């Protein structure tokens, strides 16, 4: 059986807004928006992978807050897990350092203004529920 590889995605929240990142590659995903993140490395804790990926991709110092319940299959043996996260005090502002060519902080009313990757939609919907319930600022 093929080993399952977890991809962690971050619903990074700040002031009641959610960070969306537009992918610049590969060609079939370019132009679609996602929760930034990436593959968990062998022996790595998923929360540590989340912090590492956000540092590499966005140059931020972030901390995971809570797991969004659920998991979503990606291509091959990948499965997506999502955490809410926030910037630590003193963190730089996010910048599209790799994988992305544009970032947007979306208020709840703007969340569906961007074309999300299909597989991210359930997690984004759940994050929006938390935002509008005032539980994830
Ligand atoms: O950065 P790393 O190479 O570890 O991973 P990635 O290329 O950013 O993501 C691995 C796979 O997960 C890619 O196929 C992405 O399209 C997918 N992914 C996703 O579907 N949704 C996300 N929020 C993040 C990654």
mmCIF file with all atom_site columns, C-alpha atoms and ligand atoms in Angstrom:
data_model
loop_
_atom_site.group_PDB
_atom_site.id
_atom_site.type_symbol
_atom_site.label_atom_id
_atom_site.label_alt_id
_atom_site.label_comp_id
_atom_site.label_asym_id
_atom_site.label_entity_id
_atom_site.label_seq_id
_atom_site.pdbx_PDB_ins_code
_atom_site.Cartn_x
_atom_site.Cartn_y
_atom_site.Cartn_z
_atom_site.occupancy
_atom_site.B_iso_or_equiv
_atom_site.pdbx_formal_charge
_atom_site.auth_seq_id
_atom_site.auth_comp_id
_atom_site.auth_asym_id
_atom_site.auth_atom_id
_atom_site.pdbx_PDB_model_num
ATOM   1   C CA  . UNK A 1 1   ? 0.000   0.000  0.000   1.00 0.00 ? 1   UNK A CA  1
ATOM   2   C CA  . UNK A 1 2   ? 1.231   3.501  -0.774  1.00 0.00 ? 2   UNK A CA  1
ATOM   3   C CA  . UNK A 1 3   ? 2.232   5.615  2.216   1.00 0.00 ? 3   UNK A CA  1
ATOM   4   C CA  . UNK A 1 4   ? -0.167  8.470  2.873   1.00 0.00 ? 4   UNK A CA  1
ATOM   5   C CA  . UNK A 1 5   ? 1.477   11.893 2.807   1.00 0.00 ? 5   UNK A CA  1
ATOM   6   C CA  . UNK A 1 6   ? -0.132  14.699 4.787   1.00 0.00 ? 6   UNK A CA  1
ATOM   7   C CA  . UNK A 1 7   ? -0.144  18.205 3.317   1.00 0.00 ? 7   UNK A CA  1
ATOM   8   C CA  . UNK A 1 8   ? -0.805  20.865 5.954   1.00 0.00 ? 8   UNK A CA  1
ATOM   9   C CA  . UNK A 1 9   ? -2.658  24.041 5.019   1.00 0.00 ? 9   UNK A CA  1
ATOM   10  C CA  . UNK A 1 10  ? -2.872  27.167 7.165   1.00 0.00 ? 10  UNK A CA  1
ATOM   11  C CA  . UNK A 1 11  ? -5.989  29.242 7.625   1.00 0.00 ? 11  UNK A CA  1
ATOM   12  C CA  . UNK A 1 12  ? -3.911  32.237 8.751   1.00 0.00 ? 12  UNK A CA  1
ATOM   13  C CA  . UNK A 1 13  ? -6.144  34.737 10.522  1.00 0.00 ? 13  UNK A CA  1
ATOM   14  C CA  . UNK A 1 14  ? -5.510  38.337 11.484  1.00 0.00 ? 14  UNK A CA  1
ATOM   15  C CA  . UNK A 1 15  ? -8.069  40.874 12.651  1.00 0.00 ? 15  UNK A CA  1
ATOM   16  C CA  . UNK A 1 16  ? -10.931 38.669 11.496  1.00 0.00 ? 16  UNK A CA  1
ATOM   17  C CA  . UNK A 1 17  ? -9.537  38.234 7.976   1.00 0.00 ? 17  UNK A CA  1
ATOM   18  C CA  . UNK A 1 18  ? -8.235  35.111 6.241   1.00 0.00 ? 18  UNK A CA  1
ATOM   19  C CA  . UNK A 1 19  ? -5.046  35.029 4.158   1.00 0.00 ? 19  UNK A CA  1
ATOM   20  C CA  . UNK A 1 20  ? -5.486  33.630 0.640   1.00 0.00 ? 20  UNK A CA  1
ATOM   21  C CA  . UNK A 1 21  ? -2.478  32.871 -1.572  1.00 0.00 ? 21  UNK A CA  1
ATOM   22  C CA  . UNK A 1 22  ? -2.568  32.597 -5.368  1.00 0.00 ? 22  UNK A CA  1
ATOM   23  C CA  . UNK A 1 23  ? -0.471  29.738 -6.744  1.00 0.00 ? 23  UNK A CA  1
ATOM   24  C CA  . UNK A 1 24  ? 2.069   30.543 -9.443  1.00 0.00 ? 24  UNK A CA  1
ATOM   25  C CA  . UNK A 1 25  ? 2.876   26.874 -10.265 1.00 0.00 ? 25  UNK A CA  1
ATOM   26  C CA  . UNK A 1 26  ? 2.422   24.156 -11.444 1.00 0.00 ? 26  UNK A CA  1
ATOM   27  C CA  . UNK A 1 27  ? 0.542   25.240 -14.593 1.00 0.00 ? 27  UNK A CA  1
ATOM   28  C CA  . UNK A 1 28  ? -2.641  23.308 -13.784 1.00 0.00 ? 28  UNK A CA  1
ATOM   29  C CA  . UNK A 1 29  ? -2.910  25.018 -10.370 1.00 0.00 ? 29  UNK A CA  1
ATOM   30  C CA  . UNK A 1 30  ? -1.540  28.465 -11.268 1.00 0.00 ? 30  UNK A CA  1
ATOM   31  C CA  . UNK A 1 31  ? -4.079  31.234 -10.762 1.00 0.00 ? 31  UNK A CA  1
ATOM   32  C CA  . UNK A 1 32  ? -6.102  29.294 -8.192  1.00 0.00 ? 32  UNK A CA  1
ATOM   33  C CA  . UNK A 1 33  ? -6.061  30.390 -4.555  1.00 0.00 ? 33  UNK A CA  1
ATOM   34  C CA  . UNK A 1 34  ? -5.139  28.208 -1.603  1.00 0.00 ? 34  UNK A CA  1
ATOM   35  C CA  . UNK A 1 35  ? -4.402  28.084 2.067   1.00 0.00 ? 35  UNK A CA  1
ATOM   36  C CA  . UNK A 1 36  ? -0.581  28.253 2.147   1.00 0.00 ? 36  UNK A CA  1
ATOM   37  C CA  . UNK A 1 37  ? 1.222   25.140 3.326   1.00 0.00 ? 37  UNK A CA  1
ATOM   38  C CA  . UNK A 1 38  ? 2.942   22.035 2.074   1.00 0.00 ? 38  UNK A CA  1
ATOM   39  C CA  . UNK A 1 39  ? 4.032   18.488 2.714   1.00 0.00 ? 39  UNK A CA  1
ATOM   40  C CA  . UNK A 1 40  ? 4.878   17.188 6.171   1.00 0.00 ? 40  UNK A CA  1
ATOM   41  C CA  . UNK A 1 41  ? 8.387   15.707 6.071   1.00 0.00 ? 41  UNK A CA  1
ATOM   42  C CA  . UNK A 1 42  ? 9.133   12.215 7.464   1.00 0.00 ? 42  UNK A CA  1
ATOM   43  C CA  . UNK A 1 43  ? 9.335   12.375 11.258  1.00 0.00 ? 43  UNK A CA  1
ATOM   44  C CA  . UNK A 1 44  ? 8.055   15.960 11.364  1.00 0.00 ? 44  UNK A CA  1
ATOM   45  C CA  . UNK A 1 45  ? 5.060   16.951 13.480  1.00 0.00 ? 45  UNK A CA  1
ATOM   46  C CA  . UNK A 1 46  ? 2.312   18.511 11.360  1.00 0.00 ? 46  UNK A CA  1
ATOM   47  C CA  . UNK A 1 47  ? 2.241   21.676 13.469  1.00 0.00 ? 47  UNK A CA  1
ATOM   48  C CA  . UNK A 1 48  ? 6.005   22.067 12.974  1.00 0.00 ? 48  UNK A CA  1
ATOM   49  C CA  . UNK A 1 49  ? 5.553   21.569 9.236   1.00 0.00 ? 49  UNK A CA  1
ATOM   50  C CA  . UNK A 1 50  ? 2.923   24.294 9.210   1.00 0.00 ? 50  UNK A CA  1
ATOM   51  C CA  . UNK A 1 51  ? 5.236   26.780 10.940  1.00 0.00 ? 51  UNK A CA  1
ATOM   52  C CA  . UNK A 1 52  ? 8.130   25.833 8.610   1.00 0.00 ? 52  UNK A CA  1
ATOM   53  C CA  . UNK A 1 53  ? 6.060   26.134 5.437   1.00 0.00 ? 53  UNK A CA  1
ATOM   54  C CA  . UNK A 1 54  ? 4.692   29.538 6.442   1.00 0.00 ? 54  UNK A CA  1
ATOM   55  C CA  . UNK A 1 55  ? 8.235   30.747 7.145   1.00 0.00 ? 55  UNK A CA  1
ATOM   56  C CA  . UNK A 1 56  ? 9.513   29.427 3.796   1.00 0.00 ? 56  UNK A CA  1
ATOM   57  C CA  . UNK A 1 57  ? 6.592   30.530 1.632   1.00 0.00 ? 57  UNK A CA  1
ATOM   58  C CA  . UNK A 1 58  ? 5.574   33.799 3.293   1.00 0.00 ? 58  UNK A CA  1
ATOM   59  C CA  . UNK A 1 59  ? 8.497   34.826 5.545   1.00 0.00 ? 59  UNK A CA  1
ATOM   60  C CA  . UNK A 1 60  ? 6.272   34.960 8.621   1.00 0.00 ? 60  UNK A CA  1
ATOM   61  C CA  . UNK A 1 61  ? 6.584   33.720 12.188  1.00 0.00 ? 61  UNK A CA  1
ATOM   62  C CA  . UNK A 1 62  ? 3.264   31.957 12.819  1.00 0.00 ? 62  UNK A CA  1
ATOM   63  C CA  . UNK A 1 63  ? 1.742   29.638 15.398  1.00 0.00 ? 63  UNK A CA  1
ATOM   64  C CA  . UNK A 1 64  ? -0.907  26.969 14.838  1.00 0.00 ? 64  UNK A CA  1
ATOM   65  C CA  . UNK A 1 65  ? -4.117  27.504 16.818  1.00 0.00 ? 65  UNK A CA  1
ATOM   66  C CA  . UNK A 1 66  ? -6.481  24.601 16.156  1.00 0.00 ? 66  UNK A CA  1
ATOM   67  C CA  . UNK A 1 67  ? -7.127  21.864 13.641  1.00 0.00 ? 67  UNK A CA  1
ATOM   68  C CA  . UNK A 1 68  ? -10.125 22.287 11.388  1.00 0.00 ? 68  UNK A CA  1
ATOM   69  C CA  . UNK A 1 69  ? -11.945 18.928 11.619  1.00 0.00 ? 69  UNK A CA  1
ATOM   70  C CA  . UNK A 1 70  ? -11.807 16.825 8.485   1.00 0.00 ? 70  UNK A CA  1
ATOM   71  C CA  . UNK A 1 71  ? -9.340  15.707 5.832   1.00 0.00 ? 71  UNK A CA  1
ATOM   72  C CA  . UNK A 1 72  ? -9.495  16.096 2.080   1.00 0.00 ? 72  UNK A CA  1
ATOM   73  C CA  . UNK A 1 73  ? -7.880  13.881 -0.560  1.00 0.00 ? 73  UNK A CA  1
ATOM   74  C CA  . UNK A 1 74  ? -5.484  15.505 -3.003  1.00 0.00 ? 74  UNK A CA  1
ATOM   75  C CA  . UNK A 1 75  ? -3.862  13.856 -6.000  1.00 0.00 ? 75  UNK A CA  1
ATOM   76  C CA  . UNK A 1 76  ? -1.759  10.689 -5.581  1.00 0.00 ? 76  UNK A CA  1
ATOM   77  C CA  . UNK A 1 77  ? -1.355  9.669  -1.937  1.00 0.00 ? 77  UNK A CA  1
ATOM   78  C CA  . UNK A 1 78  ? -1.681  13.200 -0.529  1.00 0.00 ? 78  UNK A CA  1
ATOM   79  C CA  . UNK A 1 79  ? -4.300  14.228 1.985   1.00 0.00 ? 79  UNK A CA  1
ATOM   80  C CA  . UNK A 1 80  ? -4.951  17.796 3.162   1.00 0.00 ? 80  UNK A CA  1
ATOM   81  C CA  . UNK A 1 81  ? -5.235  18.729 6.858   1.00 0.00 ? 81  UNK A CA  1
ATOM   82  C CA  . UNK A 1 82  ? -5.901  22.331 7.861   1.00 0.00 ? 82  UNK A CA  1
ATOM   83  C CA  . UNK A 1 83  ? -5.134  24.346 10.981  1.00 0.00 ? 83  UNK A CA  1
ATOM   84  C CA  . UNK A 1 84  ? -6.098  27.856 11.876  1.00 0.00 ? 84  UNK A CA  1
ATOM   85  C CA  . UNK A 1 85  ? -2.990  29.890 12.661  1.00 0.00 ? 85  UNK A CA  1
ATOM   86  C CA  . UNK A 1 86  ? -1.995  33.402 13.662  1.00 0.00 ? 86  UNK A CA  1
ATOM   87  C CA  . UNK A 1 87  ? 1.051   35.599 13.360  1.00 0.00 ? 87  UNK A CA  1
ATOM   88  C CA  . UNK A 1 88  ? 3.267   35.812 16.421  1.00 0.00 ? 88  UNK A CA  1
ATOM   89  C CA  . UNK A 1 89  ? 3.929   39.310 17.778  1.00 0.00 ? 89  UNK A CA  1
ATOM   90  C CA  . UNK A 1 90  ? 6.774   40.900 15.833  1.00 0.00 ? 90  UNK A CA  1
ATOM   91  C CA  . UNK A 1 91  ? 6.302   38.681 12.769  1.00 0.00 ? 91  UNK A CA  1
ATOM   92  C CA  . UNK A 1 92  ? 6.956   40.216 9.383   1.00 0.00 ? 92  UNK A CA  1
ATOM   93  C CA  . UNK A 1 93  ? 3.926   40.760 7.171   1.00 0.00 ? 93  UNK A CA  1
ATOM   94  C CA  . UNK A 1 94  ? 3.357   37.883 4.728   1.00 0.00 ? 94  UNK A CA  1
ATOM   95  C CA  . UNK A 1 95  ? 5.041   38.172 1.333   1.00 0.00 ? 95  UNK A CA  1
ATOM   96  C CA  . UNK A 1 96  ? 4.772   35.788 -1.665  1.00 0.00 ? 96  UNK A CA  1
ATOM   97  C CA  . UNK A 1 97  ? 8.339   34.391 -1.505  1.00 0.00 ? 97  UNK A CA  1
ATOM   98  C CA  . UNK A 1 98  ? 7.784   31.092 -3.348  1.00 0.00 ? 98  UNK A CA  1
ATOM   99  C CA  . UNK A 1 99  ? 4.873   29.131 -4.877  1.00 0.00 ? 99  UNK A CA  1
ATOM   100 C CA  . UNK A 1 100 ? 2.614   32.231 -4.915  1.00 0.00 ? 100 UNK A CA  1
ATOM   101 C CA  . UNK A 1 101 ? 2.410   35.466 -6.894  1.00 0.00 ? 101 UNK A CA  1
ATOM   102 C CA  . UNK A 1 102 ? -0.288  37.314 -4.930  1.00 0.00 ? 102 UNK A CA  1
ATOM   103 C CA  . UNK A 1 103 ? -1.672  37.392 -1.391  1.00 0.00 ? 103 UNK A CA  1
ATOM   104 C CA  . UNK A 1 104 ? -4.946  38.817 -0.102  1.00 0.00 ? 104 UNK A CA  1
ATOM   105 C CA  . UNK A 1 105 ? -6.367  39.247 3.387   1.00 0.00 ? 105 UNK A CA  1
ATOM   106 C CA  . UNK A 1 106 ? -10.058 38.467 2.908   1.00 0.00 ? 106 UNK A CA  1
ATOM   107 C CA  . UNK A 1 107 ? -12.808 39.743 5.201   1.00 0.00 ? 107 UNK A CA  1
ATOM   108 C CA  . UNK A 1 108 ? -15.673 37.260 5.691   1.00 0.00 ? 108 UNK A CA  1
ATOM   109 C CA  . UNK A 1 109 ? -17.776 38.982 2.994   1.00 0.00 ? 109 UNK A CA  1
ATOM   110 C CA  . UNK A 1 110 ? -14.886 38.664 0.496   1.00 0.00 ? 110 UNK A CA  1
ATOM   111 C CA  . UNK A 1 111 ? -13.974 35.018 1.056   1.00 0.00 ? 111 UNK A CA  1
ATOM   112 C CA  . UNK A 1 112 ? -15.669 33.739 -2.114  1.00 0.00 ? 112 UNK A CA  1
ATOM   113 C CA  . UNK A 1 113 ? -14.295 36.546 -4.309  1.00 0.00 ? 113 UNK A CA  1
ATOM   114 C CA  . UNK A 1 114 ? -11.301 34.379 -5.301  1.00 0.00 ? 114 UNK A CA  1
ATOM   115 C CA  . UNK A 1 115 ? -11.265 31.020 -7.128  1.00 0.00 ? 115 UNK A CA  1
ATOM   116 C CA  . UNK A 1 116 ? -10.047 28.625 -4.418  1.00 0.00 ? 116 UNK A CA  1
ATOM   117 C CA  . UNK A 1 117 ? -8.578  25.238 -5.250  1.00 0.00 ? 117 UNK A CA  1
ATOM   118 C CA  . UNK A 1 118 ? -11.534 22.837 -5.119  1.00 0.00 ? 118 UNK A CA  1
ATOM   119 C CA  . UNK A 1 119 ? -9.934  20.743 -2.389  1.00 0.00 ? 119 UNK A CA  1
ATOM   120 C CA  . UNK A 1 120 ? -9.480  23.785 -0.119  1.00 0.00 ? 120 UNK A CA  1
ATOM   121 C CA  . UNK A 1 121 ? -13.133 24.854 -0.295  1.00 0.00 ? 121 UNK A CA  1
ATOM   122 C CA  . UNK A 1 122 ? -14.497 22.699 2.584   1.00 0.00 ? 122 UNK A CA  1
ATOM   123 C CA  . UNK A 1 123 ? -11.770 23.948 4.952   1.00 0.00 ? 123 UNK A CA  1
ATOM   124 C CA  . UNK A 1 124 ? -12.311 27.551 3.848   1.00 0.00 ? 124 UNK A CA  1
ATOM   125 C CA  . UNK A 1 125 ? -16.054 27.143 4.454   1.00 0.00 ? 125 UNK A CA  1
ATOM   126 C CA  . UNK A 1 126 ? -15.396 25.804 7.963   1.00 0.00 ? 126 UNK A CA  1
ATOM   127 C CA  . UNK A 1 127 ? -12.934 28.634 8.677   1.00 0.00 ? 127 UNK A CA  1
ATOM   128 C CA  . UNK A 1 128 ? -15.553 31.172 7.580   1.00 0.00 ? 128 UNK A CA  1
ATOM   129 C CA  . UNK A 1 129 ? -18.043 29.617 9.991   1.00 0.00 ? 129 UNK A CA  1
ATOM   130 C CA  . UNK A 1 130 ? -15.535 30.100 12.814  1.00 0.00 ? 130 UNK A CA  1
ATOM   131 C CA  . UNK A 1 131 ? -14.745 33.672 11.756  1.00 0.00 ? 131 UNK A CA  1
ATOM   132 C CA  . UNK A 1 132 ? -18.355 34.745 11.620  1.00 0.00 ? 132 UNK A CA  1
ATOM   133 C CA  . UNK A 1 133 ? -19.022 33.038 14.955  1.00 0.00 ? 133 UNK A CA  1
ATOM   134 C CA  . UNK A 1 134 ? -16.278 35.279 16.375  1.00 0.00 ? 134 UNK A CA  1
ATOM   135 C CA  . UNK A 1 135 ? -14.230 32.330 17.601  1.00 0.00 ? 135 UNK A CA  1
ATOM   136 C CA  . UNK A 1 136 ? -11.074 32.653 15.552  1.00 0.00 ? 136 UNK A CA  1
ATOM   137 C CA  . UNK A 1 137 ? -9.661  36.166 15.672  1.00 0.00 ? 137 UNK A CA  1
HETATM 138 O O1  . LIG B 2 .   ? 5.782   23.108 -0.422  1.00 0.00 ? 1   LIG B O1  1
HETATM 139 P P1  . LIG B 2 .   ? 5.666   21.631 -0.750  1.00 0.00 ? 1   LIG B P1  1
HETATM 140 O O2  . LIG B 2 .   ? 6.406   21.216 -1.987  1.00 0.00 ? 1   LIG B O2  1
HETATM 141 O O3  . LIG B 2 .   ? 5.915   20.765 0.432   1.00 0.00 ? 1   LIG B O3  1
HETATM 142 O O4  . LIG B 2 .   ? 4.125   21.384 -1.072  1.00 0.00 ? 1   LIG B O4  1
HETATM 143 P P2  . LIG B 2 .   ? 3.201   22.074 -2.148  1.00 0.00 ? 1   LIG B P2  1
HETATM 144 O O5  . LIG B 2 .   ? 3.701   21.817 -3.532  1.00 0.00 ? 1   LIG B O5  1
HETATM 145 O O6  . LIG B 2 .   ? 2.914   23.496 -1.774  1.00 0.00 ? 1   LIG B O6  1
HETATM 146 O O7  . LIG B 2 .   ? 1.864   21.246 -1.908  1.00 0.00 ? 1   LIG B O7  1
HETATM 147 C C1  . LIG B 2 .   ? 1.838   19.857 -2.106  1.00 0.00 ? 1   LIG B C1  1
HETATM 148 C C2  . LIG B 2 .   ? 0.543   19.496 -2.814  1.00 0.00 ? 1   LIG B C2  1
HETATM 149 O O8  . LIG B 2 .   ? -0.575  19.852 -2.007  1.00 0.00 ? 1   LIG B O8  1
HETATM 150 C C3  . LIG B 2 .   ? 0.368   20.228 -4.134  1.00 0.00 ? 1   LIG B C3  1
HETATM 151 O O9  . LIG B 2 .   ? -0.167  19.315 -5.077  1.00 0.00 ? 1   LIG B O9  1
HETATM 152 C C4  . LIG B 2 .   ? -0.648  21.291 -3.807  1.00 0.00 ? 1   LIG B C4  1
HETATM 153 O O10 . LIG B 2 .   ? -1.430  21.592 -4.912  1.00 0.00 ? 1   LIG B O10 1
HETATM 154 C C5  . LIG B 2 .   ? -1.475  20.660 -2.714  1.00 0.00 ? 1   LIG B C5  1
HETATM 155 N N1  . LIG B 2 .   ? -2.074  21.665 -1.829  1.00 0.00 ? 1   LIG B N1  1
HETATM 156 C C6  . LIG B 2 .   ? -3.445  21.861 -1.837  1.00 0.00 ? 1   LIG B C6  1
HETATM 157 O O11 . LIG B 2 .   ? -4.153  21.206 -2.583  1.00 0.00 ? 1   LIG B O11 1
HETATM 158 N N2  . LIG B 2 .   ? -4.017  22.782 -1.010  1.00 0.00 ? 1   LIG B N2  1
HETATM 159 C C7  . LIG B 2 .   ? -3.258  23.527 -0.189  1.00 0.00 ? 1   LIG B C7  1
HETATM 160 N N3  . LIG B 2 .   ? -3.843  24.418 0.595   1.00 0.00 ? 1   LIG B N3  1
HETATM 161 C C8  . LIG B 2 .   ? -1.853  23.339 -0.160  1.00 0.00 ? 1   LIG B C8  1
HETATM 162 C C9  . LIG B 2 .   ? -1.294  22.410 -0.990  1.00 0.00 ? 1   LIG B C9  1
#
